[in-house]
Tab-separated table of C-alpha atoms and ligand atoms in Angstrom:
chain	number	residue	atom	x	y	z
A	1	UNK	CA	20.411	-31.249	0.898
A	2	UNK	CA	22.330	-28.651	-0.673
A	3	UNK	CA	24.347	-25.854	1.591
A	4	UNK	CA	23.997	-22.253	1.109
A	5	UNK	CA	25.632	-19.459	2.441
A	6	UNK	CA	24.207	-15.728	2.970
A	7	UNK	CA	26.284	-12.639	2.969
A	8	UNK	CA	24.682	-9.745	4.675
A	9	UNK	CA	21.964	-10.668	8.002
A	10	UNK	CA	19.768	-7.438	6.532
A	11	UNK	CA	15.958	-7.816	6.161
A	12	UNK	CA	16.453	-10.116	3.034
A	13	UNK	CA	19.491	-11.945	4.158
A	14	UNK	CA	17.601	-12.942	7.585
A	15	UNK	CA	14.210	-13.520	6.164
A	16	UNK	CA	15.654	-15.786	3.767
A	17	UNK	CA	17.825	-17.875	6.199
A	18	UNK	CA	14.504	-18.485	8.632
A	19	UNK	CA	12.722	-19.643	5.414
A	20	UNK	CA	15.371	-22.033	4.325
A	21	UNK	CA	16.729	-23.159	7.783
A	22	UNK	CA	12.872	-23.618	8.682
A	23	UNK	CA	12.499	-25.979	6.072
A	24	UNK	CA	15.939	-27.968	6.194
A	25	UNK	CA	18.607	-26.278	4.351
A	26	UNK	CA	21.593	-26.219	5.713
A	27	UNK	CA	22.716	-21.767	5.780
A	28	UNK	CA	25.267	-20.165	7.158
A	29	UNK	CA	24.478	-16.521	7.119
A	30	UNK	CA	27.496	-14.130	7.481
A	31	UNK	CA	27.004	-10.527	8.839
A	32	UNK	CA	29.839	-8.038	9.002
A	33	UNK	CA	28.015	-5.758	11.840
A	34	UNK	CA	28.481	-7.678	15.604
A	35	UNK	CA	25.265	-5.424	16.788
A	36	UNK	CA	22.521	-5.193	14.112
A	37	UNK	CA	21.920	-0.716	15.655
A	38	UNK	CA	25.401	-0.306	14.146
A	39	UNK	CA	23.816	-0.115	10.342
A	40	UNK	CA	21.488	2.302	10.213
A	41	UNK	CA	18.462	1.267	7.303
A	42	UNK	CA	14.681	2.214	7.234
A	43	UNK	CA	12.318	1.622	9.398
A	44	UNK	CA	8.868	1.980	7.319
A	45	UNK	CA	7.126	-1.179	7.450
A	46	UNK	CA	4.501	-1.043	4.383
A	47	UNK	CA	1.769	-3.569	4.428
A	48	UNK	CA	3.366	-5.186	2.015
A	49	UNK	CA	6.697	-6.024	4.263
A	50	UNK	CA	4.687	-7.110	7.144
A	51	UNK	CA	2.479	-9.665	4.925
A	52	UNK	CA	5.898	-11.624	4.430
A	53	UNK	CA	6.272	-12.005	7.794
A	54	UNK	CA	2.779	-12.901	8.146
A	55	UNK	CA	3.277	-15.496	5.568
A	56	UNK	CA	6.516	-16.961	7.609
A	57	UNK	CA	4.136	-17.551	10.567
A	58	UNK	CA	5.636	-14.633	12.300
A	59	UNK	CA	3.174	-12.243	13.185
A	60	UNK	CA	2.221	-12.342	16.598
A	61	UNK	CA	6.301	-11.749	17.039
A	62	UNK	CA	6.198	-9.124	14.535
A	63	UNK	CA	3.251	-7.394	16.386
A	64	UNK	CA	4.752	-7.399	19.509
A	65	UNK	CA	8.200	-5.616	18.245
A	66	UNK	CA	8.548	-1.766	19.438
A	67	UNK	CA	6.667	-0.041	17.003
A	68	UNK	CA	4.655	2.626	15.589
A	69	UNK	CA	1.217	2.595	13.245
A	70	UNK	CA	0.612	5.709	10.982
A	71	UNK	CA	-2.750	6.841	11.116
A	72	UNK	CA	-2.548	9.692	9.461
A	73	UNK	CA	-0.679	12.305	7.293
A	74	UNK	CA	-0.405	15.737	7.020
A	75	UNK	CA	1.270	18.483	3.896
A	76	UNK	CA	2.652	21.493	5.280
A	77	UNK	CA	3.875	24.219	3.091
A	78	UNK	CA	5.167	27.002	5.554
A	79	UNK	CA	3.243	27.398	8.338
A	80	UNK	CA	-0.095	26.500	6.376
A	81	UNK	CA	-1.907	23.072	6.103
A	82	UNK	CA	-2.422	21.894	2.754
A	83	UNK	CA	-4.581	18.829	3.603
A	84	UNK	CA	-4.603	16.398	5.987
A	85	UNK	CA	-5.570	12.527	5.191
A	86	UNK	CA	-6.724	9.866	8.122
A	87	UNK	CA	-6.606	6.466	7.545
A	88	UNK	CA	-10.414	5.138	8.804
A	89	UNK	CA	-10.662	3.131	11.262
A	90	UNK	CA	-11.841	-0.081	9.821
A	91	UNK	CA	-8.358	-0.640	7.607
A	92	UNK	CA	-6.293	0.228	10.923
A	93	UNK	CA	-4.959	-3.241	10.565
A	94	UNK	CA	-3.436	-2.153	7.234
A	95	UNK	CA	-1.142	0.682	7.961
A	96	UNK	CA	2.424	1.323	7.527
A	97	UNK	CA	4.595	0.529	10.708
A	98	UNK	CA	7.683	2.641	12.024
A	99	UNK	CA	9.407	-0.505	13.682
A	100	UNK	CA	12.735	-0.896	15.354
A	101	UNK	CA	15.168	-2.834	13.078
A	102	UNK	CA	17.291	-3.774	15.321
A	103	UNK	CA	14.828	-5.226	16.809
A	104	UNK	CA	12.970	-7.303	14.098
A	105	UNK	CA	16.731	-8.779	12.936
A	106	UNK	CA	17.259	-10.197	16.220
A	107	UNK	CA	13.922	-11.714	16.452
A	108	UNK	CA	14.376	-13.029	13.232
A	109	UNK	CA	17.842	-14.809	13.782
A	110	UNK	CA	16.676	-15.906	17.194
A	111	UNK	CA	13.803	-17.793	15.216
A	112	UNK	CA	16.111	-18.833	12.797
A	113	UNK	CA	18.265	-20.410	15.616
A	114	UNK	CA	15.519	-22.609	16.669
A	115	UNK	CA	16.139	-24.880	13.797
A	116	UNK	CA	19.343	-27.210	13.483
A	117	UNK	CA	20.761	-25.919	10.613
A	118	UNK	CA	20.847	-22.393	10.681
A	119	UNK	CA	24.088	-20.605	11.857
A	120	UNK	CA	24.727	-17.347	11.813
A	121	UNK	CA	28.134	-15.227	12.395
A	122	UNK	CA	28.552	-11.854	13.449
A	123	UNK	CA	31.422	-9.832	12.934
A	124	UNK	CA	32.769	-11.546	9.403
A	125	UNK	CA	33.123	-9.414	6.634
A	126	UNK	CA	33.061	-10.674	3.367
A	127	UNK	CA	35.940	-9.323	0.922
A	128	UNK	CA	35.587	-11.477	-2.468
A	129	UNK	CA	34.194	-14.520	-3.754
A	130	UNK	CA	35.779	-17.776	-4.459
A	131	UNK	CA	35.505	-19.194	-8.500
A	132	UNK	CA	36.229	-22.528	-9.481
A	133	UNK	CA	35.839	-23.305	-13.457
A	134	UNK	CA	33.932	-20.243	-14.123
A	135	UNK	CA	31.301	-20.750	-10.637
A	136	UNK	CA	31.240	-19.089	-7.471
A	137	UNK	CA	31.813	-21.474	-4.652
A	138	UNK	CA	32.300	-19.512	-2.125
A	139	UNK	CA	33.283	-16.651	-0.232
A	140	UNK	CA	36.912	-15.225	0.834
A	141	UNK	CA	36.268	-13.551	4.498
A	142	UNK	CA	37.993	-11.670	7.232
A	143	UNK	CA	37.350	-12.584	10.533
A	144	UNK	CA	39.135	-10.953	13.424
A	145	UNK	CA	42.186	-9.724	10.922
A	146	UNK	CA	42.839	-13.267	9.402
A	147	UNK	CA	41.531	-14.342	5.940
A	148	UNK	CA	39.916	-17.054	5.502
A	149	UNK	CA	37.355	-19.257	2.870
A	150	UNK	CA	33.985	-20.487	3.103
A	151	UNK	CA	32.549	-23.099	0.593
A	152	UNK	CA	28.763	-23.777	-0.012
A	153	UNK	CA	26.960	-24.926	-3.036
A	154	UNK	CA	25.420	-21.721	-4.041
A	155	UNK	CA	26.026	-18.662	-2.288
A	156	UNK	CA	23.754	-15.281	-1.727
A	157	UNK	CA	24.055	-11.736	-1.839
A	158	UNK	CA	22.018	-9.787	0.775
A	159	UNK	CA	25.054	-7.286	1.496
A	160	UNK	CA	22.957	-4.115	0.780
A	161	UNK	CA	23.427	-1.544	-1.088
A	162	UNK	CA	27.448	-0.718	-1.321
A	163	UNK	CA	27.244	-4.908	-1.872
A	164	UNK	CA	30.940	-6.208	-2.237
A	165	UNK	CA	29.615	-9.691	-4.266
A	166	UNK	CA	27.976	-7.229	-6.849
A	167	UNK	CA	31.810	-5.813	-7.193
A	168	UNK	CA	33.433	-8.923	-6.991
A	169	UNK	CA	31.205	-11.010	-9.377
A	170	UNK	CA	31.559	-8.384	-11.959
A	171	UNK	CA	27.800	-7.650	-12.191
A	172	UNK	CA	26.638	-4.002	-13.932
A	173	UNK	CA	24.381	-1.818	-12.978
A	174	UNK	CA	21.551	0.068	-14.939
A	175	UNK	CA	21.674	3.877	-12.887
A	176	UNK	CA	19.063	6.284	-12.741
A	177	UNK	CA	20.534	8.929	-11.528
A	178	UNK	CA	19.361	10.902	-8.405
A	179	UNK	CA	19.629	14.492	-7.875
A	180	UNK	CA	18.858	14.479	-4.089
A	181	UNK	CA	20.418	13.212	-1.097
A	182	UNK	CA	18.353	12.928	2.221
A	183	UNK	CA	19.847	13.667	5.879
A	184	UNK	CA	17.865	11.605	8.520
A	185	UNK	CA	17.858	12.357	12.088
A	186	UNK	CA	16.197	12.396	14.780
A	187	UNK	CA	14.777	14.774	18.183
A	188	UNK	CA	12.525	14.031	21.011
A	189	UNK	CA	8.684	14.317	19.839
A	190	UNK	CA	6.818	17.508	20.059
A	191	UNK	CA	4.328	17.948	23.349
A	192	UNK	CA	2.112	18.959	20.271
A	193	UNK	CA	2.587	16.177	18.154
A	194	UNK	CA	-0.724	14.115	17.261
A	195	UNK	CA	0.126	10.017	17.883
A	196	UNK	CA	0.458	8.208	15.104
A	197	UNK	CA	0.634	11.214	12.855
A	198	UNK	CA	3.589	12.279	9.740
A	199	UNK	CA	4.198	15.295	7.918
A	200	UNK	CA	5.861	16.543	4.604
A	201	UNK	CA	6.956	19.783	4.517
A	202	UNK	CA	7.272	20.935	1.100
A	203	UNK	CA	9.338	23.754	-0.554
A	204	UNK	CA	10.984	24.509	-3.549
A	205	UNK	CA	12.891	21.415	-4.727
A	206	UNK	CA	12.827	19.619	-0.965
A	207	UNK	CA	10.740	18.222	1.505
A	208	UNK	CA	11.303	16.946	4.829
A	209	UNK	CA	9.662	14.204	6.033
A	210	UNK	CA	8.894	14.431	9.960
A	211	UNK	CA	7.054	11.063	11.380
A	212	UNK	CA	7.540	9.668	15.366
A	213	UNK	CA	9.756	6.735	15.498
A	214	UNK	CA	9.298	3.823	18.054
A	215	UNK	CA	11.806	4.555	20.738
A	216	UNK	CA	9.840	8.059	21.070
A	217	UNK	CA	11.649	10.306	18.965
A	218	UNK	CA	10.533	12.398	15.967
A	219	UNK	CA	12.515	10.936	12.799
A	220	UNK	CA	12.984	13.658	10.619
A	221	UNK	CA	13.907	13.056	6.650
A	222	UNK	CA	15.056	16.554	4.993
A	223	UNK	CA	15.989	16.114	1.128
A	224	UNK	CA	19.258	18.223	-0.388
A	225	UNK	CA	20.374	18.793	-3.886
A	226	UNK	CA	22.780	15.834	-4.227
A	227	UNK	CA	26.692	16.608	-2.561
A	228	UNK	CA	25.459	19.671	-1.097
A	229	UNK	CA	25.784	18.625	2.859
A	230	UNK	CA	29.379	18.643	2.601
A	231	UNK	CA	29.640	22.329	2.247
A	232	UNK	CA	26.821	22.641	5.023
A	233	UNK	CA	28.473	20.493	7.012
A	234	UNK	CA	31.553	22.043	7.591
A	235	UNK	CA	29.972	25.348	8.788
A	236	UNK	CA	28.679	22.888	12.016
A	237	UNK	CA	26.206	21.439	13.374
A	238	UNK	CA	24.493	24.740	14.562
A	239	UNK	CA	24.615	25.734	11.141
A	240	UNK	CA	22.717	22.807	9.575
A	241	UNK	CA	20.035	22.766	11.887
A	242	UNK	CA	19.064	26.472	11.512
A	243	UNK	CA	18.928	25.419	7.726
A	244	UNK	CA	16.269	22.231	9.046
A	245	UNK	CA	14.576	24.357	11.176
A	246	UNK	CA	13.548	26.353	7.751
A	247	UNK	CA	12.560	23.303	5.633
A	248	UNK	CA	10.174	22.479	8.314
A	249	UNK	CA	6.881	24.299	9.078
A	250	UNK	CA	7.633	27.427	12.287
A	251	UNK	CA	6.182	25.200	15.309
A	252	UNK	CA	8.260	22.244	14.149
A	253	UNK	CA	10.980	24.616	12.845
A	254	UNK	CA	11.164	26.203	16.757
A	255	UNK	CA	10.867	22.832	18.457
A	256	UNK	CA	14.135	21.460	16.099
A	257	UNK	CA	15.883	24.437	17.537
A	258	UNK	CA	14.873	24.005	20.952
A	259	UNK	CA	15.947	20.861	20.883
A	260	UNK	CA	19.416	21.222	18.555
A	261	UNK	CA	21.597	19.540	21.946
A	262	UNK	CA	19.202	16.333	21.748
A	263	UNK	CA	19.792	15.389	18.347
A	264	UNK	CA	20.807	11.945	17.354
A	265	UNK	CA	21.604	9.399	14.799
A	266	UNK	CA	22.119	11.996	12.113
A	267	UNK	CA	22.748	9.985	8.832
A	268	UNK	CA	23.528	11.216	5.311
A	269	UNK	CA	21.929	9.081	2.831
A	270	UNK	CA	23.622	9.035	-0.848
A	271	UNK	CA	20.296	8.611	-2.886
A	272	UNK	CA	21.020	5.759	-5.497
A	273	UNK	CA	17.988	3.873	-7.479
A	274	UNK	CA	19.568	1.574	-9.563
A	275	UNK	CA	19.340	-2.172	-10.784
A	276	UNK	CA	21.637	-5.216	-11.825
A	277	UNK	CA	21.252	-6.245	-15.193
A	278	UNK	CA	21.865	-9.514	-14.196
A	279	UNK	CA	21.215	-10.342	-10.564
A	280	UNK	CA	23.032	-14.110	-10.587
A	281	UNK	CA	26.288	-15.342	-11.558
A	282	UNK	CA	26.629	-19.231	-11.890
A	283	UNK	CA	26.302	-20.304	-8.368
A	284	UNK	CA	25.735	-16.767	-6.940
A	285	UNK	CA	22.402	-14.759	-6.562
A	286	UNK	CA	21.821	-11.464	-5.050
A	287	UNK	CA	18.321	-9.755	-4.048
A	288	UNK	CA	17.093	-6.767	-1.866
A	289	UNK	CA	19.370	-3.296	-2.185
A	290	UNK	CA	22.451	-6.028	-3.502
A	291	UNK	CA	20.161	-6.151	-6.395
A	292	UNK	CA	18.460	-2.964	-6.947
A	293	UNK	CA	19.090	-0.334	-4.256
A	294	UNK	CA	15.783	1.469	-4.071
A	295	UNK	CA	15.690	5.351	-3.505
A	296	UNK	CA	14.150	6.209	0.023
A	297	UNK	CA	10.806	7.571	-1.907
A	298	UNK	CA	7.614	6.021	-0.622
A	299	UNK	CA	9.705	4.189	2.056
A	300	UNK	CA	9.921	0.400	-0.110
A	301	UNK	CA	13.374	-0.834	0.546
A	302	UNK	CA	12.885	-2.921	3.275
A	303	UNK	CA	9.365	-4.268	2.154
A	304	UNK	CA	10.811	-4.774	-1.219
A	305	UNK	CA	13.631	-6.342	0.282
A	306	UNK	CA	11.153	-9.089	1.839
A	307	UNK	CA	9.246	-10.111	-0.963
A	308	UNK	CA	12.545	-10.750	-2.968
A	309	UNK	CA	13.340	-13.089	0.161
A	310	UNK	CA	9.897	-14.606	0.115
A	311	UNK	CA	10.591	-15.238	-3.825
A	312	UNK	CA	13.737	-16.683	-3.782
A	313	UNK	CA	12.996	-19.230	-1.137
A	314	UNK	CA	10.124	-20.113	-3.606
A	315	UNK	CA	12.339	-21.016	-6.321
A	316	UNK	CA	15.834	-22.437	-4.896
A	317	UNK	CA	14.359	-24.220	-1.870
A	318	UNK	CA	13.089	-27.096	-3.860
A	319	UNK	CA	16.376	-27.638	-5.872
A	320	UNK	CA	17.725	-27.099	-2.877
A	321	UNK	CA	15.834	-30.009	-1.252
A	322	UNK	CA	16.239	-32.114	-4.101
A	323	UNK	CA	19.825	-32.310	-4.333
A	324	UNK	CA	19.837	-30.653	-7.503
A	325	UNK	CA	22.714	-29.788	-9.936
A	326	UNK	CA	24.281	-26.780	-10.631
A	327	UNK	CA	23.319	-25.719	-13.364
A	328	UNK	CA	19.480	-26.561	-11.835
A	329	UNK	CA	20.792	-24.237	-9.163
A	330	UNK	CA	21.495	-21.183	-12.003
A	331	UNK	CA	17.926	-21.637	-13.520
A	332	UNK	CA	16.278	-21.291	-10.496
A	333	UNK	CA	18.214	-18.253	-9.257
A	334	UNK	CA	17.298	-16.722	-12.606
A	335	UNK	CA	13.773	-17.316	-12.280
A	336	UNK	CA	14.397	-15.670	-8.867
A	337	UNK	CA	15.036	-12.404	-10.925
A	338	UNK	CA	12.521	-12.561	-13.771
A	339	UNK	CA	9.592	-12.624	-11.317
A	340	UNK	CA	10.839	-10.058	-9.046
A	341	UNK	CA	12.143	-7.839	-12.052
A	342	UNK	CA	8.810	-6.317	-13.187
A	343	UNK	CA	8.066	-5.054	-9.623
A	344	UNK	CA	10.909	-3.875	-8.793
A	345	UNK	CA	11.218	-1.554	-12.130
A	346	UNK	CA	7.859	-0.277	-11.743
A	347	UNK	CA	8.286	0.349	-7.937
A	348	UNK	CA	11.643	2.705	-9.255
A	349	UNK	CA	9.983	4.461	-11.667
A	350	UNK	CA	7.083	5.276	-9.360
A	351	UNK	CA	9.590	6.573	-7.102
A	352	UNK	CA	11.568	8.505	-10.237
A	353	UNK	CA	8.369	10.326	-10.687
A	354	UNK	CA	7.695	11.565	-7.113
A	355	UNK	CA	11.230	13.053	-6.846
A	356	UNK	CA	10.970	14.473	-9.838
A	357	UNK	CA	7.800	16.224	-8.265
A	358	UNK	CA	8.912	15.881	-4.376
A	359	UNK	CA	12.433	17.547	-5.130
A	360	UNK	CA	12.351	18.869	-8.701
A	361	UNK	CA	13.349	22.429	-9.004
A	362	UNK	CA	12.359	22.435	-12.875
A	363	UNK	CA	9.386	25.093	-13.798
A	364	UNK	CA	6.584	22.055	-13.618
A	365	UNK	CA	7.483	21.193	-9.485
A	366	UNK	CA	7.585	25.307	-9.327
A	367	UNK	CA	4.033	25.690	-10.530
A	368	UNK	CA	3.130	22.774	-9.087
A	369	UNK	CA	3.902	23.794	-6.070
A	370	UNK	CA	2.728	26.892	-6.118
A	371	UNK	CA	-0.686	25.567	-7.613
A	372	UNK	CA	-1.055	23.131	-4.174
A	373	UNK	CA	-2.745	25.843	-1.762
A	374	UNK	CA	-5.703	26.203	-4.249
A	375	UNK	CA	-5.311	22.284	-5.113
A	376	UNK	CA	-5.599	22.278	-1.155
A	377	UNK	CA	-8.919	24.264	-1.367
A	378	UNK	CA	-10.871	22.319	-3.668
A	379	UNK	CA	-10.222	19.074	-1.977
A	380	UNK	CA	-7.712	17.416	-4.603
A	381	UNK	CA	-4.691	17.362	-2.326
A	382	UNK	CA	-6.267	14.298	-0.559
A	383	UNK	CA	-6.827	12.614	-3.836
A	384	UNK	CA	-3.398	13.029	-4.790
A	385	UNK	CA	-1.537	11.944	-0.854
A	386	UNK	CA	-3.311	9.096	-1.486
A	387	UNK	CA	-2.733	7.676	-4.722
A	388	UNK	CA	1.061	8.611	-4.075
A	389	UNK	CA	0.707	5.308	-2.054
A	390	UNK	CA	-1.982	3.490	-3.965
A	391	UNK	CA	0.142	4.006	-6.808
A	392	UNK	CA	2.687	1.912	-5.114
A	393	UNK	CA	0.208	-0.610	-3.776
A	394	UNK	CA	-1.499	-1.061	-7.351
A	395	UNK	CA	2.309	-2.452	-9.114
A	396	UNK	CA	2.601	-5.117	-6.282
A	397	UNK	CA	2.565	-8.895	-7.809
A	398	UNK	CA	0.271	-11.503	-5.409
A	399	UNK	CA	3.260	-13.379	-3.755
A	400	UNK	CA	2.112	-16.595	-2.050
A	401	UNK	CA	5.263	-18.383	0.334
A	402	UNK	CA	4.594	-21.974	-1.082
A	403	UNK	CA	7.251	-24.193	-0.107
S	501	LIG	C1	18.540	6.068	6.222
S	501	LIG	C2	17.673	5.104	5.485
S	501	LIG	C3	16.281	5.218	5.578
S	501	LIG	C4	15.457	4.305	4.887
S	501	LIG	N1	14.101	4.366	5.034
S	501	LIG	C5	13.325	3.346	4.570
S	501	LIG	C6	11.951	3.196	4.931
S	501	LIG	O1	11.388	4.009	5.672
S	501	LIG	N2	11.242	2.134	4.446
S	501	LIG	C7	11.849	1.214	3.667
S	501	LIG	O2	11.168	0.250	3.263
S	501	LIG	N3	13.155	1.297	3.319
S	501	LIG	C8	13.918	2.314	3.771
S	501	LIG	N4	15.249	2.371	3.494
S	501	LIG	C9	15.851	1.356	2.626
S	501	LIG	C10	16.042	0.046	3.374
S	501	LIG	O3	16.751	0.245	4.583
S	501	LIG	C11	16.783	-0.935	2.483
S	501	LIG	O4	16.166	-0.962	1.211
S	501	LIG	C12	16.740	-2.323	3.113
S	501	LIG	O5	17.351	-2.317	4.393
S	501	LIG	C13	17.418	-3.321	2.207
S	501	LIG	O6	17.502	-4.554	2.871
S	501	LIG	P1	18.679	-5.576	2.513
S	501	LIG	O7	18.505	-6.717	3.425
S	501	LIG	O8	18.686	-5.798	1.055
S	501	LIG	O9	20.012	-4.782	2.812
S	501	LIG	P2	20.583	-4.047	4.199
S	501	LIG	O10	19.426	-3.754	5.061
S	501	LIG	O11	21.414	-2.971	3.698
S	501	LIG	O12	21.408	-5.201	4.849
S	501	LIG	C14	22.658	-5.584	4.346
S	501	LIG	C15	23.430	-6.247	5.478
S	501	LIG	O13	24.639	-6.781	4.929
S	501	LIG	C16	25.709	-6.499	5.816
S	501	LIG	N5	26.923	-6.460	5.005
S	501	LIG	C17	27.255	-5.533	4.087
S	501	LIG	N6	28.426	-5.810	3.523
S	501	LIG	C18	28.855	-6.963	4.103
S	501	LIG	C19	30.012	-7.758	3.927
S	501	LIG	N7	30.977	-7.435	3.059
S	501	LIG	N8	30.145	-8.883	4.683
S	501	LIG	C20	29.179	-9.229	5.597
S	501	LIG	N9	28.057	-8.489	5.787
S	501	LIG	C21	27.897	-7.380	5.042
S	501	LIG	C22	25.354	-5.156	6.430
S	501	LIG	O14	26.001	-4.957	7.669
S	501	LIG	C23	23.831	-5.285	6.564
S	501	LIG	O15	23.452	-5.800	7.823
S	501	LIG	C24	16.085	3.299	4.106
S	501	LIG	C25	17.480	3.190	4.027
S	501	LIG	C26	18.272	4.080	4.721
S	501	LIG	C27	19.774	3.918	4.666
């Protein structure tokens, strides 16, 4: 049985060390972060994130994680109620999940401990990889100031988004560029808050997202021309909040106010949407946000993130098994990437789209936005909150966990 090591315990780096560790392989999965709340990453479980856990034999552990279903969804422009869609009851079961991620990573390295060989290390940072003739076989790390290297026989990148393998390995991305950034934060939930319910708030070229989180506060997601929280930012806190308080509808807008001392986990996320042109190196692969960091729209990183796990498994885990070769190694890390490819493009340029719409400030998202209280009246608005998701639901390949 071939060793592998992972670089990054994130939702792909863990899901894929249960798989493999469940089935044999020998992983040693490396995570920079000692305590999994010190990165902060989404939290939007879409039915297609928790079917991979389903498919792991997970569920019941899944279910029982602090969470939060979305039953329904609400657009506010100002203080008036565009439309307001409710998932029926009968697909309940199939809703989108606020869940706590520190939460699911621990459950998911605790499974992962219950088989032999599966180790995991906290508190290792990875800082370069290790070639031999041309192959990666390995991984230079820090741990506790010293340097040291790891060997496996094929080595994978779940490091996220600012990944250092993608650096190191010399693997190029294809950009498309972002003209939005997205501050994320969070205040205790409104008296008047409906369970289970999220807004958007729409303006001119912005929304903010406002949804309760599972450790009963009100996440709130307010979009900004790209760089332009720095300036905010150093006029103060105070400052930047009166500027939320606008982007939201008044009640909302008042309550943010109210509540401006009991605001926490503020977090600045630098949109990116981009994608390796090649996601392997000979003996190196990398998947979720390593791979193709996904912008926040429609809330598919970490589901995305999954299914490349669920995929990869599929492929290396029986060259794994087999003993196989190198170069066997290579081909099945690039099949790895041509199934997952197709998805992930189309779930990017979904996502394009809607910002272009969502935070555009071109004359089309003008009108458009103007046009949405009379869109509103005739009924249309629901039409249109809803395909935003079935449009993301309809580009999702069947994935089946089959080794
Ligand atoms: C603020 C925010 C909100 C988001 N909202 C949503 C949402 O609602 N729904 C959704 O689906 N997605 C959302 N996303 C995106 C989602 O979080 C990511 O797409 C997803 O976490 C990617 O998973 P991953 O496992 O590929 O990478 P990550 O979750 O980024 O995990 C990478 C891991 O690698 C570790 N690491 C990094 N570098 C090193 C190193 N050198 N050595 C060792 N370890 C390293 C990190 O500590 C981290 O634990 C959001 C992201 C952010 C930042």
């Amino acid at each position: 049985m071939k060793r592998v090591l992972i670089v990054g315990a994130g939702p792909a780096g863990a899901a894929l060390a249960h798989i493999l560790a469940s089935r044999g392989v020998p992983v040693h999965l490396l995570e920079r972060q000692r305590d999994f709340s010190r990165e902060f990453r989404g939290e939007g479980f879409q039915p297609s994130g928790q079917d991979v856990l389903r498919q792991m034999g997970l569920g019941a552990r899944f279910d029982a994680l602090p969470s939060v279903r979305m039953e329904g969804i609400s657009i506010w422009r100002g203080a008036r109620r565009l439309v307001r869609v409710e998932v029926p009851e009968e697909a309940r079961d199939d809703v989108v999940r606020i869940v706590s991620q520190p939460a699911l990573l621990e459950m998911l390295v605790e499974e992962a401990g219950r088989f032999p060989h599966f180790r995991l290390e906290r508190g290792v940072a990875v800082r370069d990889v290790v070639r031999e003739g041309g192959r990666v076989v390995g991984v230079r790390v820090e741990r506790e100031g010293y340097g040291e290297e790891l060997r496996a026989d094929f080595v994978i990148g779940t490091d996220g988004r600012n990944s250092v393998l993608r650096r190191k390995a010399d693997l190029h991305e294809e950009r498309t560029p972002q003209s939005f950034d997205m501050l994320w934060c969070k205040v205790p939930v409104p008296t008047f808050w409906r369970p289970g319910e999220a807004e958007i708030n729409v303006r001119v070229g912005g929304v903010c997202l406002a949804f309760p989180s599972y450790d009963g506060m009100l996440q709130l997601g307010w979009s900004m021309r790209k760089g332009s929280f720095k300036q905010l930012r150093g006029k103060g806190v105070e400052a930047w909040m009166e500027e939320l308080s606008r982007a939201v509808r008044p009640e909302l807008g008042a309550h943010v106010l109210a509540h401006r001392d009991r605001v926490s986990h503020p977090f600045l996320l630098d949109v990116i949407c981009d994608r390796l042109v090649r996601w392997t190196a000979p003996g190196l692969l990398l998947i979720g946000d390593a791979a193709h960091p996904m912008s926040p729209v429609g809330g598919q990183g970490v589901n995305v993130a999954l299914r490349d796990a669920l995929v990869a498994a599929n492929h290396l885990l029986p060259v794994l098994a087999a003993d196989g070769s190198p170069e066997a190694l290579d081909a099945a890390a690039a099949r790895v990437q041509a199934e997952r490819l197709p998805e992930v493009s189309d779930i990017q340029a979904i996502q394009t789209r809607q910002a272009r719409f969502l935070v555009g400030t071109g004359l089309l998202p003008r009108l458009m936005l103007e046009a949405l209280p009379l869109l509103g009246k005739l009924g249309l608005m629901r039409t249109w909150a809803v395909r935003g998701d079935r449009r993301f639901r309809g580009v999702l390949r069947p994935l089946r966990l089959a080794v």
